[in-house]
Coordinates of C-alpha atoms in Angstrom, one line a residue:
Chain A
M1 CA 0.0 0.0 0.0
I2 CA 1.1 3.5 -0.8
Y3 CA -0.7 5.9 1.6
L4 CA -1.0 9.5 0.3
D5 CA -3.8 10.6 2.6
H6 CA -2.0 12.0 5.6
N7 CA -4.3 15.0 5.8
S8 CA -7.0 12.5 6.7
T9 CA -5.0 10.8 9.3
T10 CA -1.4 9.6 10.0
P11 CA 0.0 6.4 11.4
L12 CA 0.8 6.4 15.1
H13 CA 4.5 7.1 15.7
P14 CA 6.0 3.9 17.2
R15 CA 7.5 6.0 20.1
A16 CA 4.2 7.6 20.8
L17 CA 2.7 4.1 21.0
E18 CA 5.5 3.0 23.3
A19 CA 4.8 6.0 25.6
M20 CA 1.1 5.2 25.7
M21 CA 1.4 1.5 26.5
P22 CA 1.8 1.7 30.3
F23 CA -1.4 3.8 30.6
L24 CA -3.3 1.3 28.6
G25 CA -1.9 -1.4 30.8
E26 CA -0.9 -1.4 34.4
R27 CA -1.1 2.4 35.1
W28 CA -4.8 2.7 34.5
G29 CA -5.6 5.1 37.3
N30 CA -8.0 8.1 37.2
P31 CA -6.0 11.4 37.4
S32 CA -8.7 12.8 39.6
S33 CA -8.5 10.1 42.2
P34 CA -7.3 11.1 45.7
H35 CA -4.7 8.4 46.1
R36 CA -1.3 7.4 45.0
F37 CA -2.4 5.3 42.0
G38 CA -4.5 8.2 40.6
S39 CA -1.7 10.7 41.3
E40 CA 0.6 8.7 39.0
A41 CA -1.8 9.3 36.1
R42 CA -2.2 12.9 37.1
T43 CA 1.6 13.3 37.0
A44 CA 1.7 11.8 33.5
V45 CA -1.1 14.1 32.2
E46 CA 0.4 17.2 33.7
R47 CA 3.9 16.3 32.4
A48 CA 2.4 15.9 28.9
R49 CA 0.5 19.2 29.2
E50 CA 3.8 20.9 30.0
R51 CA 5.5 19.3 27.0
I52 CA 2.7 20.3 24.7
A53 CA 2.7 23.8 26.2
D54 CA 6.4 24.0 25.4
C55 CA 5.8 23.0 21.8
V56 CA 3.0 25.6 21.5
G57 CA 5.0 28.3 23.2
G58 CA 2.3 28.7 25.9
K59 CA 1.7 27.9 29.5
P60 CA 0.3 24.5 30.7
S61 CA -2.7 26.4 32.0
E62 CA -3.5 27.5 28.4
I63 CA -3.8 23.9 27.1
V64 CA -7.2 22.3 27.2
F65 CA -7.3 18.6 26.1
C66 CA -10.4 17.2 24.3
S67 CA -11.4 14.4 22.1
S68 CA -11.0 15.7 18.5
G69 CA -10.3 18.7 16.4
T70 CA -14.0 19.0 15.9
E71 CA -14.7 19.1 19.6
S72 CA -11.9 21.7 20.0
D73 CA -13.5 23.9 17.3
N74 CA -16.9 23.5 19.0
L75 CA -15.5 24.6 22.3
A76 CA -13.8 27.6 20.8
L77 CA -16.8 28.8 18.8
R78 CA -19.6 27.9 21.2
G79 CA -17.5 28.8 24.3
V80 CA -16.7 32.3 23.1
A81 CA -20.3 32.9 21.7
R82 CA -21.6 31.9 25.1
A83 CA -19.1 33.9 27.1
L84 CA -19.7 37.1 25.1
R85 CA -23.4 36.7 24.4
S86 CA -24.1 40.0 26.2
R87 CA -21.4 41.8 24.2
G88 CA -22.5 40.9 20.7
N89 CA -23.7 38.2 18.4
H90 CA -21.7 38.5 15.2
L91 CA -19.1 35.9 14.1
V92 CA -16.8 36.0 11.1
T93 CA -15.4 32.9 9.4
S94 CA -14.4 31.9 5.9
S95 CA -16.1 29.9 3.2
I96 CA -13.3 27.3 3.1
E97 CA -13.4 26.1 6.8
H98 CA -13.6 22.5 7.8
H99 CA -17.2 21.3 8.5
A100 CA -16.3 21.3 12.2
V101 CA -16.3 25.1 12.0
L102 CA -18.8 25.6 9.2
N103 CA -21.5 23.4 10.6
T104 CA -21.0 24.8 14.1
C105 CA -21.5 28.3 12.7
K106 CA -24.6 27.1 11.0
A107 CA -25.9 25.7 14.3
L108 CA -25.0 29.0 16.0
E109 CA -27.0 30.8 13.3
G110 CA -30.0 28.7 14.4
E111 CA -29.4 30.1 17.9
G112 CA -29.6 33.7 16.7
V113 CA -25.9 34.4 16.0
R114 CA -25.1 36.3 12.8
V115 CA -22.3 34.8 10.7
T116 CA -20.2 36.3 7.9
Y117 CA -18.5 33.8 5.6
L118 CA -15.6 35.5 4.0
P119 CA -14.7 34.7 0.3
V120 CA -11.3 33.5 -0.9
N121 CA -9.5 34.3 -4.1
R122 CA -8.6 31.8 -6.9
E123 CA -5.6 30.6 -4.9
G124 CA -7.8 29.9 -1.9
I125 CA -6.6 32.8 0.3
V126 CA -9.1 34.5 2.5
D127 CA -9.9 38.1 1.6
V128 CA -8.4 40.1 4.4
T129 CA -10.0 43.4 3.1
A130 CA -13.4 41.7 3.3
L131 CA -12.6 40.7 6.9
V132 CA -11.9 44.3 7.9
A133 CA -15.1 45.4 6.1
S134 CA -17.2 42.8 7.9
L135 CA -16.2 43.7 11.5
C136 CA -18.7 45.7 13.5
A137 CA -19.5 46.6 17.0
E138 CA -21.4 43.3 17.4
T139 CA -18.5 41.2 16.3
I140 CA -17.2 38.9 19.1
L141 CA -15.2 36.3 17.3
V142 CA -13.2 35.7 14.1
S143 CA -12.4 32.0 13.2
I144 CA -10.1 31.4 10.2
M145 CA -8.2 28.2 9.7
H146 CA -4.4 28.2 9.4
A147 CA -3.9 25.7 6.6
N148 CA -6.7 24.4 4.5
N149 CA -7.3 20.6 4.7
E150 CA -8.0 20.2 1.0
T151 CA -5.5 22.4 -0.7
G152 CA -2.9 23.0 2.1
V153 CA -3.0 26.7 1.4
V154 CA -1.8 28.7 4.4
Q155 CA -3.9 31.6 5.4
P156 CA -2.4 34.9 6.6
V157 CA -3.4 34.3 10.2
E158 CA -0.8 36.6 11.7
D159 CA -2.3 39.5 9.8
I160 CA -5.8 38.4 10.7
A161 CA -4.7 38.1 14.4
A162 CA -3.4 41.7 14.3
I163 CA -6.7 43.0 12.8
A164 CA -8.7 41.1 15.3
R165 CA -6.6 42.4 18.2
E166 CA -6.9 46.0 16.9
H167 CA -10.7 45.7 16.9
G168 CA -10.8 43.9 20.3
V169 CA -12.3 40.7 18.8
V170 CA -11.3 37.2 19.9
F171 CA -9.5 35.2 17.2
H172 CA -9.6 31.4 16.8
T173 CA -7.6 29.5 14.2
D174 CA -8.1 25.8 13.3
A175 CA -4.5 24.7 12.9
V176 CA -5.2 21.0 12.6
Q177 CA -3.6 20.8 9.2
S178 CA -0.5 22.9 10.0
A179 CA 0.4 21.7 13.5
G180 CA 3.5 19.5 13.1
K181 CA 3.8 20.3 9.4
L182 CA 5.4 23.8 9.9
P183 CA 8.3 24.4 12.3
R184 CA 6.3 27.0 14.2
R185 CA 5.1 27.6 17.7
L186 CA 1.3 27.8 17.5
S187 CA 1.2 30.7 20.0
D188 CA 3.3 32.7 17.6
L189 CA 0.4 32.8 15.2
G190 CA -1.1 35.5 17.4
A191 CA -4.5 33.8 17.8
D192 CA -6.3 33.7 21.2
L193 CA -7.5 30.2 20.5
V194 CA -5.8 27.5 18.4
T195 CA -7.2 24.0 17.6
F196 CA -4.8 21.2 17.0
S197 CA -5.2 17.4 16.8
A198 CA -3.0 14.5 17.7
H199 CA -3.8 12.0 14.9
K200 CA -2.8 14.5 12.2
L201 CA 0.7 14.6 13.6
Y202 CA 1.4 10.9 14.2
G203 CA -0.4 10.8 17.6
P204 CA -3.4 8.8 18.5
K205 CA -7.0 9.3 17.3
G206 CA -9.5 10.6 19.8
M207 CA -7.1 13.2 21.1
A208 CA -6.8 17.0 20.4
A209 CA -6.4 20.2 22.2
L210 CA -7.5 23.9 22.3
Y211 CA -4.8 26.4 23.1
V212 CA -6.6 29.2 25.1
R213 CA -4.5 32.3 25.5
E214 CA -4.7 33.6 29.1
G215 CA -7.5 36.0 29.6
T216 CA -9.6 34.9 26.6
P217 CA -13.3 35.0 27.4
I218 CA -14.6 31.5 27.0
A219 CA -17.3 29.3 28.6
A220 CA -17.4 25.6 28.9
A221 CA -19.2 23.7 26.1
T222 CA -19.6 20.6 28.2
T223 CA -20.7 20.6 31.9
G224 CA -19.6 18.2 34.6
G225 CA -16.5 18.1 36.8
A226 CA -13.7 20.7 37.0
H227 CA -11.4 18.9 34.5
E228 CA -9.4 20.9 32.0
H229 CA -9.5 24.2 33.8
G230 CA -13.3 23.9 34.0
L231 CA -13.7 24.1 30.2
R232 CA -14.0 20.4 29.3
A233 CA -15.5 18.1 31.8
G234 CA -14.7 14.4 31.6
T235 CA -12.1 11.9 32.8
E236 CA -8.9 12.5 30.9
N237 CA -7.7 10.2 28.1
V238 CA -4.4 9.6 29.9
A239 CA -2.8 7.3 27.3
G240 CA -4.0 9.6 24.5
I241 CA -2.6 12.7 26.2
V242 CA 0.7 11.0 26.8
G243 CA 0.9 9.8 23.2
F244 CA -0.1 13.2 21.9
A245 CA 2.8 14.9 23.7
E246 CA 5.3 12.3 22.6
A247 CA 4.2 12.6 18.9
M248 CA 4.1 16.4 18.9
L249 CA 7.6 16.6 20.3
L250 CA 9.0 14.1 17.8
V251 CA 7.3 15.7 14.9
L252 CA 8.3 19.2 15.7
A253 CA 11.9 18.2 16.2
E254 CA 12.1 17.1 12.6
A255 CA 9.5 19.5 11.1
E256 CA 12.0 21.7 9.3
A257 CA 14.0 18.9 7.7
E258 CA 10.9 16.8 7.0
G259 CA 9.2 19.9 5.4
R260 CA 12.1 20.3 3.0
R261 CA 12.0 16.6 2.1
L262 CA 8.2 16.6 1.5
R263 CA 8.4 19.8 -0.5
T264 CA 11.0 18.2 -2.8
L265 CA 8.8 15.1 -3.2
R266 CA 5.7 17.2 -3.9
E267 CA 7.7 19.1 -6.6
R268 CA 8.6 15.8 -8.1
L269 CA 5.0 14.6 -8.0
E270 CA 3.5 17.8 -9.5
G271 CA 6.3 18.3 -12.0
Q272 CA 5.9 14.8 -13.4
V273 CA 2.1 14.9 -13.5
R274 CA 2.2 18.3 -15.3
A275 CA 4.7 17.0 -17.8
L276 CA 2.6 14.0 -18.7
L277 CA -0.9 15.5 -18.4
P278 CA -0.5 19.2 -19.3
S279 CA -4.1 20.1 -18.7
V280 CA -3.8 19.3 -14.9
K281 CA -4.4 22.2 -12.6
V282 CA -2.7 22.3 -9.2
N283 CA -5.1 24.2 -6.9
G284 CA -3.5 26.8 -4.7
S285 CA -0.1 26.3 -6.3
A286 CA 0.7 30.0 -6.4
A287 CA 0.0 30.4 -2.7
T288 CA 2.0 29.3 0.3
R289 CA 1.1 25.7 1.1
V290 CA 2.0 23.2 3.8
P291 CA 4.7 21.1 2.2
N292 CA 2.9 17.8 2.1
T293 CA -0.4 18.7 0.3
S294 CA -1.2 18.7 -3.4
N295 CA -4.7 19.2 -4.8
M296 CA -5.1 18.5 -8.5
T297 CA -7.9 19.0 -11.0
F298 CA -8.1 16.7 -14.0
P299 CA -10.6 18.1 -16.5
G300 CA -13.0 15.7 -18.0
V301 CA -12.8 13.0 -15.4
D302 CA -14.4 12.4 -12.0
G303 CA -12.3 12.4 -8.8
E304 CA -14.0 9.5 -7.2
S305 CA -13.2 7.4 -10.3
I306 CA -9.6 8.4 -10.0
I307 CA -9.6 7.4 -6.3
L308 CA -11.1 3.9 -7.1
G309 CA -8.7 3.5 -10.0
L310 CA -5.7 4.2 -7.7
D311 CA -7.2 2.1 -4.8
V312 CA -7.4 -1.0 -7.1
H313 CA -3.6 -0.6 -7.3
G314 CA -3.2 -0.1 -3.6
I315 CA -2.7 3.6 -3.6
C316 CA -4.8 5.6 -1.1
V317 CA -5.7 9.2 -1.9
S318 CA -8.8 11.3 -1.3
T319 CA -11.1 13.8 -2.9
G320 CA -10.8 16.3 0.0
S321 CA -12.3 16.2 3.4
A322 CA -12.7 12.5 4.4
C323 CA -15.8 13.5 6.3
S324 CA -17.6 14.6 3.1
T325 CA -16.7 11.6 0.9
G326 CA -19.8 10.1 -0.5
D327 CA -21.4 13.5 -0.6
P328 CA -22.4 14.2 -4.2
E329 CA -21.8 17.9 -3.6
P330 CA -18.5 19.0 -5.0
S331 CA -15.9 20.4 -2.6
H332 CA -17.1 23.7 -1.0
V333 CA -13.4 24.7 -0.8
L334 CA -12.8 24.3 -4.5
R335 CA -16.1 25.9 -5.4
A336 CA -15.2 28.9 -3.2
M337 CA -11.9 29.1 -5.3
H338 CA -14.1 29.6 -8.3
L339 CA -13.7 26.2 -9.8
T340 CA -16.7 25.1 -11.8
P341 CA -18.7 22.2 -10.2
R342 CA -17.3 19.9 -12.9
E343 CA -13.7 21.0 -12.2
A344 CA -14.3 20.5 -8.5
Q345 CA -15.7 17.1 -9.2
G346 CA -12.5 16.2 -11.1
S347 CA -10.2 17.0 -8.3
I348 CA -8.2 14.8 -5.9
R349 CA -6.0 15.4 -2.9
L350 CA -2.6 13.8 -2.3
S351 CA -1.1 14.3 1.1
L352 CA 2.4 13.0 1.8
G353 CA 3.9 12.0 5.1
R354 CA 6.8 10.6 7.0
E355 CA 6.9 7.2 5.2
T356 CA 6.5 8.6 1.7
C357 CA 9.6 8.0 -0.4
E358 CA 10.7 9.0 -3.9
Q359 CA 9.8 5.6 -5.3
D360 CA 6.3 5.9 -4.0
I361 CA 5.9 9.2 -5.9
D362 CA 7.2 7.6 -9.1
T363 CA 4.7 4.7 -8.8
V364 CA 1.8 7.0 -8.0
V365 CA 2.6 9.2 -11.0
Q366 CA 2.6 6.2 -13.3
V367 CA -0.6 4.8 -12.0
L368 CA -2.3 8.2 -11.8
V369 CA -1.4 9.1 -15.3
N370 CA -2.6 5.7 -16.6
T371 CA -5.9 6.0 -14.7
V372 CA -6.6 9.5 -15.8
T373 CA -5.8 8.6 -19.4
R374 CA -8.0 5.6 -19.3
L375 CA -10.9 7.6 -17.7
R376 CA -10.5 10.3 -20.4
R377 CA -11.0 7.6 -23.1
I378 CA -14.3 6.7 -21.4
S379 CA -15.3 10.3 -20.7
S380 CA -18.2 11.9 -22.5
V381 CA -17.1 15.3 -21.6
E382 CA -15.4 16.7 -24.7
G383 CA -12.3 18.7 -25.5
E384 CA -10.0 17.7 -22.7
V385 CA -8.2 14.8 -24.2
E386 CA -4.4 15.4 -24.6
Chain B
M1 CA -8.1 -0.2 2.6
G2 CA -9.3 -3.3 4.2
D3 CA -10.7 -6.4 2.7
D4 CA -12.8 -5.1 -0.2
T5 CA -15.0 -8.1 -0.2
N6 CA -16.6 -6.9 3.0
H7 CA -18.5 -4.2 1.3
T8 CA -20.6 -5.9 -1.3
D9 CA -24.1 -5.4 0.0
S10 CA -26.3 -2.6 -0.9
S11 CA -28.5 -2.3 2.2
P12 CA -29.7 1.0 3.3
G13 CA -27.3 0.6 6.2
D14 CA -24.3 1.5 4.1
P15 CA -22.0 3.8 5.9
A16 CA -22.2 7.4 4.7
G17 CA -18.8 7.2 3.1
P18 CA -16.7 6.4 1.0
V19 CA -16.4 5.3 -2.5
L20 CA -14.8 2.0 -2.2
F21 CA -17.7 -0.1 -1.1
Y22 CA -18.1 -1.8 -4.5
N23 CA -18.2 -5.5 -5.2
P24 CA -15.8 -7.2 -7.5
T25 CA -18.3 -7.2 -10.4
V26 CA -18.7 -3.5 -10.2
I27 CA -15.0 -3.0 -10.0
D28 CA -14.5 -5.2 -13.0
H29 CA -17.0 -3.1 -15.0
F30 CA -15.3 0.1 -13.8
M31 CA -11.8 -1.1 -14.7
N32 CA -12.8 -2.9 -17.9
P33 CA -16.0 -1.2 -19.1
R34 CA -17.7 -3.1 -22.0
N35 CA -18.7 -1.3 -25.2
V36 CA -16.8 1.9 -24.6
G37 CA -16.5 4.3 -27.5
E38 CA -18.5 6.1 -30.1
L39 CA -20.3 4.9 -33.2
A40 CA -19.8 6.9 -36.3
E41 CA -22.8 8.7 -37.8
S42 CA -22.8 6.2 -40.7
D43 CA -22.8 3.2 -38.4
M44 CA -25.5 4.1 -36.0
N45 CA -29.2 5.1 -36.0
G46 CA -29.9 6.1 -32.4
F47 CA -28.2 8.5 -30.0
G48 CA -28.9 9.5 -26.4
L49 CA -27.3 12.1 -24.2
V50 CA -28.3 12.4 -20.6
G51 CA -27.0 14.2 -17.5
D52 CA -27.7 13.6 -13.8
P53 CA -28.2 17.0 -12.3
A54 CA -27.8 15.5 -8.8
C55 CA -24.1 14.7 -9.2
G56 CA -23.0 16.2 -12.5
D57 CA -22.5 12.9 -14.2
Q58 CA -23.1 12.6 -18.0
M59 CA -23.5 9.8 -20.5
K60 CA -23.6 9.5 -24.2
L61 CA -25.0 6.3 -25.8
W62 CA -25.0 5.2 -29.4
I63 CA -27.0 2.2 -30.9
A64 CA -27.1 0.6 -34.3
V65 CA -30.5 -1.1 -34.8
R66 CA -30.7 -3.7 -37.5
A67 CA -33.9 -5.8 -38.1
G68 CA -35.4 -4.6 -34.9
R69 CA -32.4 -5.6 -32.8
I70 CA -29.6 -3.7 -31.1
A71 CA -26.7 -4.9 -33.3
R72 CA -24.1 -2.6 -31.8
I73 CA -24.0 -0.4 -28.8
A74 CA -21.4 2.0 -27.4
F75 CA -21.2 4.6 -24.6
K76 CA -19.0 7.3 -23.1
S77 CA -19.5 8.4 -19.5
F78 CA -18.3 11.1 -17.2
G79 CA -18.9 10.2 -13.7
C80 CA -18.2 8.2 -10.6
P81 CA -17.3 4.5 -10.6
G82 CA -21.0 3.7 -10.1
A83 CA -21.9 5.7 -13.2
I84 CA -19.2 4.0 -15.3
A85 CA -20.0 0.5 -14.1
T86 CA -23.7 0.8 -14.4
S87 CA -23.3 2.3 -17.9
S88 CA -21.1 -0.6 -18.9
M89 CA -23.5 -3.3 -17.5
L90 CA -26.5 -1.6 -19.2
T91 CA -24.8 -1.8 -22.6
D92 CA -24.0 -5.5 -21.9
L93 CA -27.7 -6.2 -21.1
A94 CA -29.0 -4.3 -24.1
D95 CA -26.5 -5.7 -26.7
G96 CA -28.3 -8.0 -29.1
R97 CA -31.8 -7.4 -27.6
T98 CA -34.8 -6.4 -29.6
I99 CA -36.0 -2.9 -29.2
E100 CA -38.9 -4.1 -27.1
E101 CA -36.7 -6.1 -24.8
A102 CA -34.2 -3.2 -24.5
R103 CA -37.0 -0.8 -23.6
R104 CA -38.0 -2.9 -20.7
I105 CA -34.5 -2.9 -19.0
T106 CA -34.8 -1.1 -15.7
D107 CA -32.3 0.4 -13.3
D108 CA -33.1 -2.5 -10.9
D109 CA -32.1 -5.0 -13.7
V110 CA -28.7 -3.2 -14.0
V111 CA -28.1 -3.1 -10.3
E112 CA -29.1 -6.8 -9.9
A113 CA -26.8 -7.8 -12.8
L114 CA -24.0 -6.1 -11.0
G115 CA -24.8 -7.9 -7.8
G116 CA -25.7 -4.7 -6.0
I117 CA -24.2 -1.2 -5.6
P118 CA -24.1 1.0 -2.6
E119 CA -27.5 2.6 -1.7
R120 CA -26.3 6.2 -2.3
K121 CA -25.0 5.2 -5.8
K122 CA -28.3 3.7 -7.0
H123 CA -29.3 6.9 -8.8
C124 CA -26.3 6.3 -11.0
S125 CA -27.9 3.3 -12.6
L126 CA -30.7 5.5 -13.9
L127 CA -28.3 7.4 -16.1
G128 CA -27.7 4.4 -18.4
V129 CA -31.3 3.4 -18.6
K130 CA -32.3 7.0 -19.4
A131 CA -29.6 7.2 -22.1
L132 CA -30.8 4.0 -23.7
Q133 CA -34.4 5.2 -23.7
A134 CA -33.3 8.4 -25.3
A135 CA -31.3 6.6 -27.9
I136 CA -34.3 4.3 -28.7
G137 CA -36.5 7.5 -28.9
D138 CA -34.0 9.0 -31.3
W139 CA -34.0 5.7 -33.4
E140 CA -37.8 5.9 -33.6
R141 CA -37.8 9.5 -34.7
R142 CA -35.2 8.6 -37.4
Q143 CA -37.4 5.7 -38.5
G144 CA -40.4 8.0 -38.7
A145 CA -38.4 10.5 -40.8
T146 CA -37.2 7.7 -43.1
D147 CA -40.7 6.1 -43.5
G148 CA -42.5 9.4 -43.6
N149 CA -44.9 7.7 -41.2
P150 CA -44.0 8.4 -37.5

């Protein structure tokens, strides 16, 4: 199998697994228990929190563990909307966010919150001028992702953070797709709230966090015990937290070198596909992208057919967000970038990772080109055959 | 990524994702579609073009009717694996049939011949059936024009 779907999920780093094992076995205590056995688990959780805070460039008290990027986004959006209800009811986001943010915004609209969805340009970059124009006295929160999951395009979050700060508006960024891929401390992005997830950076599934800058107004989205600074009730996923910290440390230590390696592999991939299929369009290629992601449009063929054609040969790629696969609606991200529905339908995402090597890329290029060529011979959509 | 023989049923309980829940017959028709191509104007006497507005799929289908039977059939299709496989199977079912037999082929016949397709892909099988109906309609019109007696 050649796995080029790392934006969907990544394999658990063997050393993260090793770090987790004791907490899945003999050290199964509850961190909240008032005895020695529980305190062992508490120590492990708090040690992991410190390590993650170090990676992020924040304080341990600013790290809130939760179960998924989706939950982290929910806590950020619903938590701020609830905390600042008396101050305003306007929220600004973009049209290319992950469904975790988009559908939470839709739900909040149902509760009377007004939401502005900012457009993006053809390269998939959020319109910062439109952001400034959208802010008003009622605006309480801006939520713009760091790197897009489908295209890898990096948004100007530092600029957005500065604008939000200037206007006294809380800023949240979903950094699920950039955390671990860019050699950066997440707190340096300037956001008040940052979502990041373990399984996208070689940690375990079911584990994520929200960085909450000290002093940020936010209310709990779940109620219960006083876990996670009162923001996220529920017994901690001790093994998950330990594995998350281990994976994040390992991945960040090699992020710079790995980024260079993946960028070279992606150039090889895109260069070869362009040479063999000149009508391919690489979406967001003129923008800054995380180094592992490539989103390509093949006019005249259907993305799902390409995926199955590759899958038959043991190659795993995706059309975009794994959550929306099976949805006949073409990608909202590519549509927002002004691709036609048919172009969006003919797009696939390849996302490289730690195990990807040069030979994998060459194999994928060969199978991909053959598959697209074959599908074009079948295709009834004219004028795209090379 | 797992064992792809696990996902051959087409019950309404299909998970909401992804694309790979196709059985080996469907995959065979997707990888090696039958009767792909176009028939030249001089070789055919019925043509159908249909699109599925629900998903953007499109199909073109050509038939050559001789002595009331479909002597040759060819198709081209833009769409998902379900659309390609059902188009292919439909042409297989229609090839050599009389017009009356071909007209009676339903989307259920196509799905059954394929051994089932995922529930959310069932609408794909309508595409081929509609294209065949359109081609038969076109053939009838052409007959009428030739006979001067529609």
